[in-house]
Amino acid sequence: MIVTVAGVYGSSVESTSHMPSAPPTPPTAARWASADLPEQPKSSPAAEAERMTMYRCIISSIVESETIYLECLDVVLQYMKALKATLTTSQPVISPDDFSTVFYRISETISAPQHSAFLQGLRERSSQLDGSGPLEIWNLPYGGFNSRNTNTNTLPQASKLDVYASFLQNYPRAIETVRRCSSQSPQFADITRSIKLRSLQGQPQSLEDLLHRPVARVQKNALVLHDLLKYTSENHPDHETLKEALKLTQNFLTHLSMIHTEAMFPAQDRPQRHLVRNSFIVELVEGHRKLRHLFLFNDVIVCAKYKVSGAPTGRSEKFTFEVKWYISLHDIAVLNDSGPETLKESNPPNLVSLKSQASTIRDQLRRLDSMGEKGAGRMNQARNEKHRKKLAELEAQLVLASPNLPFRISKRAGPVHTFLLTSEYERDQWGEAIQVLQVSGMSASDRKLSRTFLLKFHLLQRGTLLIESLHPHFPRAIKAHTSSRSLFTSCFANTPGVGGSSLTLHELQGWITAYRSFLKTNMGSFLLKSGRDDSLLLGDLHIVVSSLHGLTRPAKMFVCFEVDSYGHFFRKVKTKQADGVEPHWNQDFIIELEGSQTLRILCYEEDPKLGVQLRGKAHLELSRSWLSDTLNERRVSLQDLVLVLSLKFLPPEATLRRVPTGKSSGLFGTNIANVCKREKRSVPFIVTRCVREVERRGMQEVGIYRVSGLASDITKLKKSFESNPYEAEQLVKEVDIHSVTGLLKLFLRELPEALFTDELYPRFFEAYSAADPEYRKTTILKLFSSLPQLNQSIIAYLLEHLVKVHQMEHQNKMSLHNLATVFGPTLIRPGAKAGNPSPAEQLAAGTVDVMAQAGILHFFLTRRAHGEPIQGVNQ
């Protein structure tokens, strides 16, 4: 059964599903007849502690589950009312007959006030939970389960069970009607395909998903009652009513199974197939990268070839799938991997070159668009179309070339299939989804034998630390179970999946084809982007991470941020660890957006016993409609936690990121004025690009600007900046950050004349050597104002950057004095001297000069750090 209890098994597969599912088959009469009431835990202090832990866990999960369920019910009723209002207009969205079929008796079945009253009462009682007082948790509100007759131990209004049964019997017709209407009416499809719910963090739900909620609810409630009864002591006020509610629920399901099974569930001998997770993915086949789509059902994993039948900028419906291979659920083995170095590719892609070419064409398109606005002719339009086609080809190659993180699965004693991902989070999600399905597919006896493992496994999935109060040997036991697949293989060797041995390629191809029109994937912005979508973001996203709220006890927390690019998510930054009940970071980051639409936020806890646990996640849809060039604070909900952060967005035109066109025609050793004139910039591109990269990923690096980079990388960067700035723009992101700082220092050192100029250097040296502090300050400031305006702009830009580096001194260990020592001789140095001084004279003069050079730069850095002017008034 794919629907699992909303208590102990709180992170069930149901919660990972993004797709409409067929209704689960009700348990047969034989199954319920043979089911025993749950065995009570033995009475002892340790057992009582375990009982209360699980009791609270189940109650907490029910509250969480009911909150989500209540919002689903409200949304269904809202959509029903909205569609009903169109029936009296001249252009109804669907016909009255179809409306009646889709929403048949739904108002009676999911009466929202009953659920609201139940949830409110449960919250009030559970807030003072001590395990002794009555909760009336058995009073789960579906059908007639909404009130209790105090004179008899029965649940009245049983006639409402008939209403609920009628809804279940109509469910297949309702789903069939929704699919037919979606194919016939684009308006209906758009309205009902992606419905956002607050409680699910914006995770899209379709109308089919929402209609399935009441179907899944009856079995889920039976499991909730069963598990809750196990952890409710026999002398508890709710114990007898829980037993009665469980029996009544079982009787209802048995009656429903006998009367309505044939109409509702044609495949009586097995549960219905249910799509749990799906995503486009890159598969490595015989050393070559292939674009695939991976479908994980509750009984089988299917890999299909992805075919685009339209232009990349066309409508997202223009794609098809061809099944390549499949593995039954109980035969799947997820393999551990040591890393990308194990990949064996026939012709590894050159990611830097591809990104460089795409950047070049994107800039050309931007210039052509600008010319088009000024009335350029048809020739430019044709050239524009040619560039767009080439860009689409490059971006399609980037979709294949970007991922390098292997995820391997195999069939027992069969071939290994290697997929490439870009995010550890994505890899963990696929592995966990498969494991949760496999655990859910165990037989009843296997479940009972591995109860300890299951409780631990699902508690880990929920990110809770309730397990701390359980048996002290659990942490070691779970590691042994998790690291070995023997538990799974022994349980599944004789357990047929949904499809069992009857799975065929033809049948699975039919399932994939049927799901295609309802598919909602993370296909990314380049392959499934339509002309109606928002423009993709290019530029810098500034994030200031402030604090986290909602913890109930001190914990070590950290936050990771990922953004999408070329259809994949990449981890960009990670905060330091922060301790406490309300951790504070106050860290700021710059994330480069390359055709991005979504920011993913992942919050982790570092626990000494359980390791790193995901505590919450969320995603923000990035759009210029709410992002601005000033920091805006946002409070992001991460399940039961709230993260406070601020964001701002700077597009390329608002930064100094613009890449020079064409070759540099000499860069290193060239006069700074000539470089800026050729690039039409006030600060050379090589300077702004290196500074930006340091501020993006080097501010916390110990010894930044003091530690030397690799000579080979610096040489490679130097050649790229001189020959192909677009390639340099990409390469600078790939090399070690100390190589980037080495390149910047090399460029400044090889300038034929220092930025403080040969002419003014003696006067700067003389002013710095003066004994009168006031005279020294005034003279140095006046001399700075005498420098060429271009030199002043570049020096001010570098000073601003170095002050930012100094502000992170507690992490990078670079004080103003250290920075002045590194950059003083580079920015302030004498010109070539006439004559042939002796080595001793050179050494003595050099030592004095270096001290003065560092001192002069330290003077300017200190004033800049204090917000004081660095220019004087010339008279």
Short mmCIF file of C-alpha atoms in Angstrom, two decimals, residues 225 474 572 677:
data_model
loop_
_atom_site.label_atom_id
_atom_site.label_comp_id
_atom_site.label_asym_id
_atom_site.label_seq_id
_atom_site.Cartn_x
_atom_site.Cartn_y
_atom_site.Cartn_z
CA LEU A 225 -5.77 4.68 14.54
CA PHE A 474 19.57 2.43 18.04
CA LYS A 572 26.44 27.79 -4.67
CA LYS A 677 40.00 53.24 -23.78
#
